[in-house]
Amino acid sequence: MHIKIIFKKTLDLNLTLGSTIGYVIGILMKRREKSMNMNFNFNNPTNLFFGSGMLNELGKQPMPGKKAMLLISNGKSTKANGSFDRTMEQLKLAGVDAAVFDKIMENPLKSVIMEGAAFAKYNNCDFIVALGGGAVLDASIAISAMATNPGDLWDYVQGGTGKGQPLVHKGLPIVTIATTAGTGSEINCFGVISNPDTNEKIGFGSPELVPVLSIVDPELMKTVPSKYTAYQGFDALFHNTEVMISNGVNIMSETLALSAIENIAKYLPRAVKDGNDLEAREHVAFGSTIAGMTMQLTSTTAKHSMEHSMSAYHHNLPHGAGLIMISKAFYEFFIERHACDAQFIKMAVAMGIENATKPEDFITALVKLQKDCGVDELKMSDYGFLPEESMTLAKGARSMQGGLFLANPCEMTDEDCASIFDKSYR
């Protein structure tokens, strides 16, 4: 394992890994459960700078090349909040020239990935700087691969209609600068790309595509609108809650995930209410970045497959919003089957129900958090979903990312999956 992490300031001592471990030990002493998996492999060679003001460290770091492709979204946020100009200044200090590609949208498309790869080649870029939220960070991974490899992105995609071929060449080095707290992609080697021609949204990545340098500066997140702060925060939360119920959870991923869940649950409502609350932004960003680690250690579950199917068929649906819509019914499915009761109780404790004794307490905490963040009234019908789509979405989830179903703590059939969509619909 080789990972260098620099934190600019110490987070609240009451929200440390140590406190989370204390919660875990307390629960374990109260009830019997199967032994925790003590085996894990963690290899993430990202040089991570976390903390307010850390963007100022970028220009002091050795860069992996001399000509950067600066990847940003097709919106105006990075230029409006000053992060674009600051990044350009830092690259100049590092002796790096940059060519700007500004066409990444929410739920990035395969066609834009291929266009970005061609742009990188045409401009002789030898590395990528991804400045943005989850879509930009995800896109950087795919563009990195296609800037150096022949053919089409779907030649290398595993699952669905992808051909599953191995990469021929190593991708361009990636530097990430996160401007939102949601995906954990800043230190991860996977991204999710949409292919509207086949109605697919599938994860793509490879260990050699992991970013070499990452900046997570919560000051860059203060201008994210309240609604998207909530969507992104719940995406980060669910990365960690899915790891907790995954049949591959281990002592390392559980400890990290519980710490992340605790931070997000306590501070996300504050960040949603006041975007300038830097303390809240820091703690939510911490939980999001930790998710990038937990997902390296343990797979997420079919919940992400299901949402990817939702936004593959309804491209205007924000990923986090889709996850929120199906969350209650999804977790209730496993609670009703007593698939991993102890894991739900641990999460309920981390989310603030200190005397939690039953798995349903997790649902109580989840519903309260959604209400506190103003996202409890999200409706699938507002995004064009129809009740009769449930089985189509279920089959799409399994065909696109069926591997995530294997991480579920018990079997989930297509009919079960469709039933979760039915229960979530309104």
Tab-separated table of C-alpha atoms in Angstrom:
chain	number	residue	atom	x	y	z
A	1	MET	CA	0.000	0.000	0.000
A	2	HIS	CA	1.268	3.448	-0.881
A	3	ILE	CA	-0.925	6.425	-0.115
A	4	LYS	CA	0.074	9.873	1.012
A	5	ILE	CA	-2.649	11.910	2.676
A	6	ILE	CA	-2.182	15.431	3.999
A	7	PHE	CA	-4.932	17.037	6.119
A	8	LYS	CA	-4.743	20.763	6.677
A	9	LYS	CA	-6.780	20.797	9.873
A	10	THR	CA	-7.935	18.207	12.368
A	11	LEU	CA	-11.618	17.340	12.247
A	12	ASP	CA	-13.786	17.371	15.381
A	13	LEU	CA	-12.324	14.877	17.845
A	14	ASN	CA	-15.819	13.590	18.511
A	15	LEU	CA	-16.001	12.482	14.885
A	16	THR	CA	-12.811	10.496	14.522
A	17	LEU	CA	-12.240	6.945	13.467
A	18	GLY	CA	-11.666	6.221	17.122
A	19	SER	CA	-15.175	7.251	18.112
A	20	THR	CA	-16.628	5.152	15.345
A	21	ILE	CA	-14.601	2.134	16.431
A	22	GLY	CA	-16.015	2.706	19.898
A	23	TYR	CA	-19.532	2.499	18.507
A	24	VAL	CA	-18.667	-0.713	16.701
A	25	ILE	CA	-17.134	-2.310	19.795
A	26	GLY	CA	-20.177	-1.377	21.852
A	27	ILE	CA	-22.536	-3.007	19.407
A	28	LEU	CA	-20.387	-6.118	19.133
A	29	MET	CA	-20.404	-6.525	22.911
A	30	LYS	CA	-24.204	-6.389	23.009
A	31	ARG	CA	-25.042	-8.975	20.375
A	32	ARG	CA	-23.543	-11.953	18.662
A	33	GLU	CA	-22.775	-11.903	14.975
A	34	LYS	CA	-20.500	-13.643	12.566
A	35	SER	CA	-16.825	-12.762	12.796
A	36	MET	CA	-15.698	-9.712	10.860
A	37	ASN	CA	-13.627	-10.366	7.756
A	38	MET	CA	-10.094	-9.335	8.680
A	39	ASN	CA	-8.634	-9.700	5.169
A	40	PHE	CA	-8.326	-6.793	2.752
A	41	ASN	CA	-6.143	-5.371	0.004
A	42	PHE	CA	-5.781	-1.615	-0.375
A	43	ASN	CA	-3.536	-0.073	-3.008
A	44	ASN	CA	-4.273	3.526	-3.916
A	45	PRO	CA	-1.191	5.489	-4.948
A	46	THR	CA	-2.938	8.878	-5.069
A	47	ASN	CA	-1.119	11.791	-3.463
A	48	LEU	CA	-4.108	13.361	-1.678
A	49	PHE	CA	-4.186	16.911	-0.295
A	50	PHE	CA	-7.334	17.430	1.808
A	51	GLY	CA	-8.427	20.627	3.551
A	52	SER	CA	-9.474	24.231	3.132
A	53	GLY	CA	-7.006	26.189	1.018
A	54	MET	CA	-5.296	23.099	-0.386
A	55	LEU	CA	-5.688	24.285	-3.983
A	56	ASN	CA	-2.789	26.600	-3.188
A	57	GLU	CA	-0.557	23.522	-2.904
A	58	LEU	CA	-1.105	22.455	-6.520
A	59	GLY	CA	1.566	24.679	-8.027
A	60	LYS	CA	4.184	23.357	-5.596
A	61	GLN	CA	3.757	19.736	-6.646
A	62	PRO	CA	5.688	17.921	-9.375
A	63	MET	CA	3.377	17.530	-12.355
A	64	PRO	CA	3.169	14.322	-14.442
A	65	GLY	CA	3.657	16.277	-17.668
A	66	LYS	CA	4.137	19.671	-19.296
A	67	LYS	CA	0.884	20.102	-21.262
A	68	ALA	CA	-2.384	19.558	-19.429
A	69	MET	CA	-5.841	18.982	-20.785
A	70	LEU	CA	-7.894	21.020	-18.308
A	71	LEU	CA	-11.239	19.254	-18.152
A	72	ILE	CA	-14.270	21.199	-16.864
A	73	SER	CA	-18.053	21.034	-17.211
A	74	ASN	CA	-20.153	22.802	-19.830
A	75	GLY	CA	-21.600	25.009	-17.097
A	76	LYS	CA	-20.282	28.232	-15.614
A	77	SER	CA	-19.607	27.252	-12.012
A	78	THR	CA	-15.811	26.899	-12.061
A	79	LYS	CA	-15.377	30.265	-13.786
A	80	ALA	CA	-17.993	31.984	-11.620
A	81	ASN	CA	-16.519	30.812	-8.310
A	82	GLY	CA	-12.932	31.546	-9.311
A	83	SER	CA	-11.628	27.973	-9.168
A	84	PHE	CA	-10.848	27.962	-12.897
A	85	ASP	CA	-8.628	31.061	-12.728
A	86	ARG	CA	-6.962	29.803	-9.550
A	87	THR	CA	-6.222	26.439	-11.146
A	88	MET	CA	-4.764	28.058	-14.255
A	89	GLU	CA	-2.573	30.200	-12.014
A	90	GLN	CA	-1.374	27.160	-10.070
A	91	LEU	CA	-0.573	25.266	-13.279
A	92	LYS	CA	1.428	28.248	-14.487
A	93	LEU	CA	3.386	28.241	-11.227
A	94	ALA	CA	4.137	24.573	-11.847
A	95	GLY	CA	5.416	25.360	-15.350
A	96	VAL	CA	2.490	23.694	-17.121
A	97	ASP	CA	0.607	24.854	-20.224
A	98	ALA	CA	-3.081	23.955	-20.508
A	99	ALA	CA	-5.688	23.388	-23.215
A	100	VAL	CA	-9.281	23.684	-21.941
A	101	PHE	CA	-12.022	21.180	-22.803
A	102	ASP	CA	-15.356	22.411	-21.412
A	103	LYS	CA	-18.015	20.034	-22.729
A	104	ILE	CA	-18.666	17.632	-19.847
A	105	MET	CA	-22.307	17.394	-18.784
A	106	GLU	CA	-24.131	15.619	-15.976
A	107	ASN	CA	-24.215	11.898	-16.801
A	108	PRO	CA	-21.350	12.258	-19.350
A	109	LEU	CA	-21.921	10.705	-22.773
A	110	LYS	CA	-19.683	8.283	-24.645
A	111	SER	CA	-19.639	10.632	-27.630
A	112	VAL	CA	-18.215	13.460	-25.507
A	113	ILE	CA	-15.604	11.101	-24.068
A	114	MET	CA	-14.417	10.252	-27.558
A	115	GLU	CA	-14.417	13.948	-28.505
A	116	GLY	CA	-12.368	14.747	-25.408
A	117	ALA	CA	-9.867	12.003	-26.206
A	118	ALA	CA	-9.435	13.383	-29.726
A	119	PHE	CA	-8.967	16.873	-28.244
A	120	ALA	CA	-6.202	15.618	-25.946
A	121	LYS	CA	-4.383	13.977	-28.852
A	122	TYR	CA	-4.763	16.977	-31.161
A	123	ASN	CA	-3.371	19.342	-28.514
A	124	ASN	CA	-0.511	16.993	-27.548
A	125	CYS	CA	-1.645	16.873	-23.930
A	126	ASP	CA	0.435	14.514	-21.809
A	127	PHE	CA	-1.811	14.518	-18.730
A	128	ILE	CA	-5.292	15.542	-17.587
A	129	VAL	CA	-6.356	17.986	-14.888
A	130	ALA	CA	-10.008	17.326	-13.976
A	131	LEU	CA	-11.571	20.347	-12.246
A	132	GLY	CA	-15.161	19.720	-11.251
A	133	GLY	CA	-17.719	17.432	-9.722
A	134	GLY	CA	-18.433	13.762	-10.198
A	135	ALA	CA	-19.237	13.968	-13.908
A	136	VAL	CA	-15.928	15.680	-14.716
A	137	LEU	CA	-13.943	13.322	-12.506
A	138	ASP	CA	-15.649	10.275	-14.020
A	139	ALA	CA	-15.090	11.585	-17.542
A	140	SER	CA	-11.383	12.117	-16.887
A	141	ILE	CA	-10.894	8.390	-16.318
A	142	ALA	CA	-12.522	7.433	-19.615
A	143	ILE	CA	-10.799	10.218	-21.580
A	144	SER	CA	-7.462	9.199	-20.083
A	145	ALA	CA	-7.913	5.691	-21.469
A	146	MET	CA	-9.192	6.675	-24.894
A	147	ALA	CA	-6.519	9.330	-25.453
A	148	THR	CA	-3.935	6.551	-25.673
A	149	ASN	CA	-5.915	3.496	-26.814
A	150	PRO	CA	-7.395	2.615	-30.233
A	151	GLY	CA	-11.050	2.093	-31.086
A	152	ASP	CA	-14.162	3.051	-29.149
A	153	LEU	CA	-14.733	3.329	-25.391
A	154	TRP	CA	-17.352	0.549	-25.534
A	155	ASP	CA	-14.626	-1.798	-26.796
A	156	TYR	CA	-13.219	-1.723	-23.252
A	157	VAL	CA	-16.419	-1.543	-21.170
A	158	GLN	CA	-17.246	-4.588	-19.062
A	159	GLY	CA	-20.939	-5.461	-18.981
A	160	GLY	CA	-23.947	-4.672	-21.116
A	161	THR	CA	-23.080	-4.357	-24.796
A	162	GLY	CA	-19.440	-3.564	-23.994
A	163	LYS	CA	-16.849	-5.823	-25.601
A	164	GLY	CA	-14.779	-6.150	-22.427
A	165	GLN	CA	-11.387	-5.900	-24.104
A	166	PRO	CA	-8.311	-5.081	-21.961
A	167	LEU	CA	-6.643	-1.707	-22.447
A	168	VAL	CA	-3.713	-1.856	-24.855
A	169	HIS	CA	-1.843	1.159	-23.481
A	170	LYS	CA	-1.631	2.937	-20.144
A	171	GLY	CA	-3.832	6.036	-19.978
A	172	LEU	CA	-2.752	9.635	-19.518
A	173	PRO	CA	-1.894	10.557	-15.898
A	174	ILE	CA	-4.767	12.267	-14.074
A	175	VAL	CA	-4.785	15.110	-11.537
A	176	THR	CA	-8.162	15.698	-9.877
A	177	ILE	CA	-9.500	18.825	-8.191
A	178	ALA	CA	-12.909	18.128	-6.650
A	179	THR	CA	-15.442	20.965	-6.551
A	180	THR	CA	-18.285	18.884	-5.091
A	181	ALA	CA	-18.610	16.255	-2.355
A	182	GLY	CA	-20.321	13.170	-3.719
A	183	THR	CA	-18.590	10.542	-5.777
A	184	GLY	CA	-15.180	9.850	-4.264
A	185	SER	CA	-13.908	9.672	-7.844
A	186	GLU	CA	-11.067	12.036	-6.977
A	187	ILE	CA	-9.076	9.057	-5.657
A	188	ASN	CA	-10.840	6.269	-7.519
A	189	CYS	CA	-10.081	4.516	-10.798
A	190	PHE	CA	-13.664	4.106	-12.023
A	191	GLY	CA	-16.205	6.424	-13.644
A	192	VAL	CA	-19.723	5.977	-14.995
A	193	ILE	CA	-20.451	6.801	-18.630
A	194	SER	CA	-23.775	6.883	-20.517
A	195	ASN	CA	-24.402	5.493	-23.986
A	196	PRO	CA	-27.796	6.801	-25.194
A	197	ASP	CA	-27.595	4.686	-28.344
A	198	THR	CA	-28.008	1.551	-26.207
A	199	ASN	CA	-29.786	3.062	-23.158
A	200	GLU	CA	-26.859	2.065	-20.962
A	201	LYS	CA	-25.005	3.736	-18.117
A	202	ILE	CA	-22.046	1.619	-17.059
A	203	GLY	CA	-18.999	1.947	-14.854
A	204	PHE	CA	-15.648	1.947	-16.622
A	205	GLY	CA	-12.161	1.883	-15.189
A	206	SER	CA	-8.958	0.076	-14.455
A	207	PRO	CA	-6.411	0.230	-11.609
A	208	GLU	CA	-3.819	1.894	-13.830
A	209	LEU	CA	-6.186	4.863	-14.313
A	210	VAL	CA	-6.205	5.920	-10.649
A	211	PRO	CA	-5.341	9.643	-10.277
A	212	VAL	CA	-1.737	10.407	-9.363
A	213	LEU	CA	-2.566	13.625	-7.483
A	214	SER	CA	-5.789	14.873	-5.910
A	215	ILE	CA	-6.846	18.149	-4.323
A	216	VAL	CA	-9.968	18.174	-2.128
A	217	ASP	CA	-10.485	21.760	-1.025
A	218	PRO	CA	-13.878	22.352	0.650
A	219	GLU	CA	-13.568	26.088	-0.046
A	220	LEU	CA	-14.293	25.261	-3.703
A	221	MET	CA	-17.621	23.696	-2.721
A	222	LYS	CA	-19.232	26.682	-0.998
A	223	THR	CA	-21.126	27.818	-4.109
A	224	VAL	CA	-22.750	24.449	-4.882
A	225	PRO	CA	-26.548	25.054	-4.779
A	226	SER	CA	-28.467	23.637	-1.837
A	227	LYS	CA	-30.344	21.032	-3.895
A	228	TYR	CA	-27.197	19.618	-5.441
A	229	THR	CA	-25.369	19.701	-2.125
A	230	ALA	CA	-28.055	17.341	-0.854
A	231	TYR	CA	-28.013	15.077	-3.921
A	232	GLN	CA	-24.231	14.783	-3.852
A	233	GLY	CA	-24.106	14.292	-0.092
A	234	PHE	CA	-26.558	11.421	-0.261
A	235	ASP	CA	-24.560	9.836	-3.084
A	236	ALA	CA	-21.542	9.874	-0.771
A	237	LEU	CA	-23.634	8.537	2.108
A	238	PHE	CA	-24.988	5.656	0.027
A	239	HIS	CA	-21.542	4.661	-1.210
A	240	ASN	CA	-20.703	4.011	2.413
A	241	THR	CA	-24.022	2.472	3.496
A	242	GLU	CA	-23.842	0.068	0.544
A	243	VAL	CA	-20.324	-0.929	1.531
A	244	MET	CA	-21.630	-1.607	5.050
A	245	ILE	CA	-24.254	-4.111	3.861
A	246	SER	CA	-22.089	-5.613	1.101
A	247	ASN	CA	-21.146	-9.242	1.603
A	248	GLY	CA	-17.549	-8.183	0.975
A	249	VAL	CA	-17.307	-5.745	3.889
A	250	ASN	CA	-14.141	-6.097	5.972
A	251	ILE	CA	-12.703	-4.542	9.115
A	252	MET	CA	-10.999	-1.732	7.199
A	253	SER	CA	-13.883	-0.777	4.914
A	254	GLU	CA	-16.386	-0.939	7.785
A	255	THR	CA	-14.320	1.307	10.049
A	256	LEU	CA	-13.867	3.894	7.304
A	257	ALA	CA	-17.489	3.689	6.145
A	258	LEU	CA	-18.902	4.228	9.643
A	259	SER	CA	-16.717	7.289	10.106
A	260	ALA	CA	-17.917	8.689	6.775
A	261	ILE	CA	-21.578	7.950	7.584
A	262	GLU	CA	-21.258	9.709	10.926
A	263	ASN	CA	-19.703	12.826	9.393
A	264	ILE	CA	-22.211	13.085	6.549
A	265	ALA	CA	-25.280	12.462	8.712
A	266	LYS	CA	-24.285	15.132	11.223
A	267	TYR	CA	-23.094	17.833	8.847
A	268	LEU	CA	-25.011	17.459	5.554
A	269	PRO	CA	-28.141	19.296	6.818
A	270	ARG	CA	-25.943	22.237	7.808
A	271	ALA	CA	-24.200	22.304	4.428
A	272	VAL	CA	-27.578	22.203	2.668
A	273	LYS	CA	-28.930	25.034	4.814
A	274	ASP	CA	-25.862	27.266	4.501
A	275	GLY	CA	-23.379	26.638	1.708
A	276	ASN	CA	-20.889	29.010	3.334
A	277	ASP	CA	-20.716	26.853	6.473
A	278	LEU	CA	-17.147	25.754	5.839
A	279	GLU	CA	-17.012	23.402	8.814
A	280	ALA	CA	-19.999	21.503	7.441
A	281	ARG	CA	-18.512	21.455	3.936
A	282	GLU	CA	-15.267	20.013	5.311
A	283	HIS	CA	-16.947	17.139	7.115
A	284	VAL	CA	-19.191	16.213	4.174
A	285	ALA	CA	-16.184	16.345	1.832
A	286	PHE	CA	-14.312	14.079	4.233
A	287	GLY	CA	-17.127	11.529	4.087
A	288	SER	CA	-17.168	11.690	0.300
A	289	THR	CA	-13.421	11.235	-0.089
A	290	ILE	CA	-13.464	8.368	2.400
A	291	ALA	CA	-16.014	6.692	0.104
A	292	GLY	CA	-13.351	6.650	-2.593
A	293	MET	CA	-11.333	4.472	-0.231
A	294	THR	CA	-14.150	2.230	0.993
A	295	MET	CA	-15.140	1.465	-2.596
A	296	GLN	CA	-11.573	0.382	-3.310
A	297	LEU	CA	-11.860	-2.035	-0.402
A	298	THR	CA	-15.434	-3.285	-0.843
A	299	SER	CA	-17.917	-3.175	-3.703
A	300	THR	CA	-21.142	-1.207	-3.563
A	301	THR	CA	-24.401	-3.089	-4.176
A	302	ALA	CA	-27.238	-3.350	-6.689
A	303	LYS	CA	-28.613	0.016	-5.523
A	304	HIS	CA	-26.130	1.754	-7.806
A	305	SER	CA	-26.960	-0.602	-10.670
A	306	MET	CA	-30.615	0.290	-10.229
A	307	GLU	CA	-30.019	4.040	-10.296
A	308	HIS	CA	-27.740	3.786	-13.304
A	309	SER	CA	-30.597	2.068	-15.103
A	310	MET	CA	-32.928	4.879	-14.038
A	311	SER	CA	-30.715	7.655	-15.385
A	312	ALA	CA	-29.806	5.657	-18.503
A	313	TYR	CA	-33.471	5.717	-19.503
A	314	HIS	CA	-34.163	9.200	-18.060
A	315	HIS	CA	-31.000	11.137	-18.718
A	316	ASN	CA	-32.123	14.313	-16.941
A	317	LEU	CA	-32.258	12.544	-13.576
A	318	PRO	CA	-29.420	13.578	-11.228
A	319	HIS	CA	-27.671	10.474	-9.903
A	320	GLY	CA	-28.028	11.426	-6.251
A	321	ALA	CA	-31.715	12.206	-6.651
A	322	GLY	CA	-32.340	8.775	-8.151
A	323	LEU	CA	-30.514	7.095	-5.285
A	324	ILE	CA	-32.623	8.999	-2.750
A	325	MET	CA	-35.876	7.992	-4.488
A	326	ILE	CA	-35.269	4.252	-4.157
A	327	SER	CA	-33.288	4.231	-0.909
A	328	LYS	CA	-36.003	3.495	1.646
A	329	ALA	CA	-37.534	0.582	-0.283
A	330	PHE	CA	-34.108	-0.793	-1.185
A	331	TYR	CA	-32.835	-1.006	2.386
A	332	GLU	CA	-36.206	-2.242	3.688
A	333	PHE	CA	-35.887	-5.215	1.315
A	334	PHE	CA	-32.859	-6.492	3.244
A	335	ILE	CA	-34.227	-5.540	6.646
A	336	GLU	CA	-37.396	-7.573	5.993
A	337	ARG	CA	-35.195	-10.580	5.215
A	338	HIS	CA	-32.886	-10.015	8.202
A	339	ALA	CA	-29.960	-10.237	5.772
A	340	CYS	CA	-27.560	-8.131	7.873
A	341	ASP	CA	-29.375	-6.744	10.914
A	342	ALA	CA	-26.214	-5.891	12.852
A	343	GLN	CA	-24.881	-3.735	10.014
A	344	PHE	CA	-28.049	-1.629	9.949
A	345	ILE	CA	-27.893	-1.162	13.714
A	346	LYS	CA	-24.285	0.026	13.522
A	347	MET	CA	-25.259	2.556	10.855
A	348	ALA	CA	-28.236	3.772	12.882
A	349	VAL	CA	-25.891	4.442	15.811
A	350	ALA	CA	-23.461	6.312	13.557
A	351	MET	CA	-26.370	8.412	12.239
A	352	GLY	CA	-27.313	9.581	15.714
A	353	ILE	CA	-29.630	6.960	17.228
A	354	GLU	CA	-27.259	6.054	20.040
A	355	ASN	CA	-29.550	3.459	21.615
A	356	ALA	CA	-30.450	1.705	18.367
A	357	THR	CA	-31.488	-1.904	18.947
A	358	LYS	CA	-33.201	-2.941	15.699
A	359	PRO	CA	-32.386	-2.590	11.977
A	360	GLU	CA	-35.502	-0.483	11.401
A	361	ASP	CA	-33.786	2.288	13.387
A	362	PHE	CA	-31.600	2.853	10.319
A	363	ILE	CA	-34.714	3.622	8.244
A	364	THR	CA	-35.848	6.074	10.923
A	365	ALA	CA	-32.486	7.855	10.753
A	366	LEU	CA	-32.465	7.818	6.940
A	367	VAL	CA	-35.955	9.287	6.615
A	368	LYS	CA	-35.140	11.998	9.157
A	369	LEU	CA	-31.957	12.937	7.300
A	370	GLN	CA	-33.854	13.212	4.034
A	371	LYS	CA	-36.431	15.474	5.663
A	372	ASP	CA	-33.725	17.595	7.288
A	373	CYS	CA	-32.119	18.066	3.857
A	374	GLY	CA	-35.424	18.796	2.079
A	375	VAL	CA	-35.286	15.856	-0.332
A	376	ASP	CA	-37.979	13.625	1.160
A	377	GLU	CA	-40.565	14.681	-1.446
A	378	LEU	CA	-38.624	13.700	-4.577
A	379	LYS	CA	-40.894	12.028	-7.137
A	380	MET	CA	-39.973	9.649	-9.954
A	381	SER	CA	-42.978	10.969	-11.894
A	382	ASP	CA	-41.391	14.435	-12.005
A	383	TYR	CA	-38.655	12.975	-14.221
A	384	GLY	CA	-40.955	11.161	-16.627
A	385	PHE	CA	-40.987	7.699	-15.059
A	386	LEU	CA	-44.085	5.545	-15.508
A	387	PRO	CA	-45.207	2.688	-13.221
A	388	GLU	CA	-45.052	0.155	-16.044
A	389	GLU	CA	-41.305	0.753	-16.469
A	390	SER	CA	-40.326	-1.133	-13.307
A	391	MET	CA	-39.376	-4.436	-14.923
A	392	THR	CA	-37.541	-2.685	-17.773
A	393	LEU	CA	-35.492	-0.789	-15.201
A	394	ALA	CA	-34.854	-3.973	-13.221
A	395	LYS	CA	-33.619	-5.895	-16.249
A	396	GLY	CA	-31.539	-2.888	-17.308
A	397	ALA	CA	-29.856	-2.760	-13.913
A	398	ARG	CA	-28.810	-6.397	-14.164
A	399	SER	CA	-27.660	-6.214	-17.786
A	400	MET	CA	-25.605	-3.040	-17.270
A	401	GLN	CA	-23.973	-3.805	-13.923
A	402	GLY	CA	-25.101	-7.248	-12.857
A	403	GLY	CA	-21.887	-7.782	-10.942
A	404	LEU	CA	-23.050	-5.429	-8.188
A	405	PHE	CA	-25.992	-7.741	-7.471
A	406	LEU	CA	-23.429	-10.312	-6.317
A	407	ALA	CA	-22.421	-7.939	-3.496
A	408	ASN	CA	-25.953	-7.862	-2.050
A	409	PRO	CA	-26.234	-9.565	1.354
A	410	CYS	CA	-28.967	-11.864	-0.002
A	411	GLU	CA	-30.436	-12.762	-3.378
A	412	MET	CA	-32.447	-10.147	-5.264
A	413	THR	CA	-34.363	-11.327	-8.334
A	414	ASP	CA	-35.567	-9.157	-11.210
A	415	GLU	CA	-39.044	-9.356	-9.677
A	416	ASP	CA	-37.665	-8.173	-6.325
A	417	CYS	CA	-35.874	-5.329	-8.043
A	418	ALA	CA	-39.010	-4.300	-9.948
A	419	SER	CA	-40.959	-4.382	-6.676
A	420	ILE	CA	-38.509	-1.914	-5.135
A	421	PHE	CA	-39.112	0.449	-8.063
A	422	ASP	CA	-42.880	-0.039	-7.619
A	423	LYS	CA	-42.686	0.823	-3.913
A	424	SER	CA	-40.522	3.868	-4.650
A	425	TYR	CA	-42.759	5.270	-7.362
A	426	ARG	CA	-44.838	8.358	-6.787
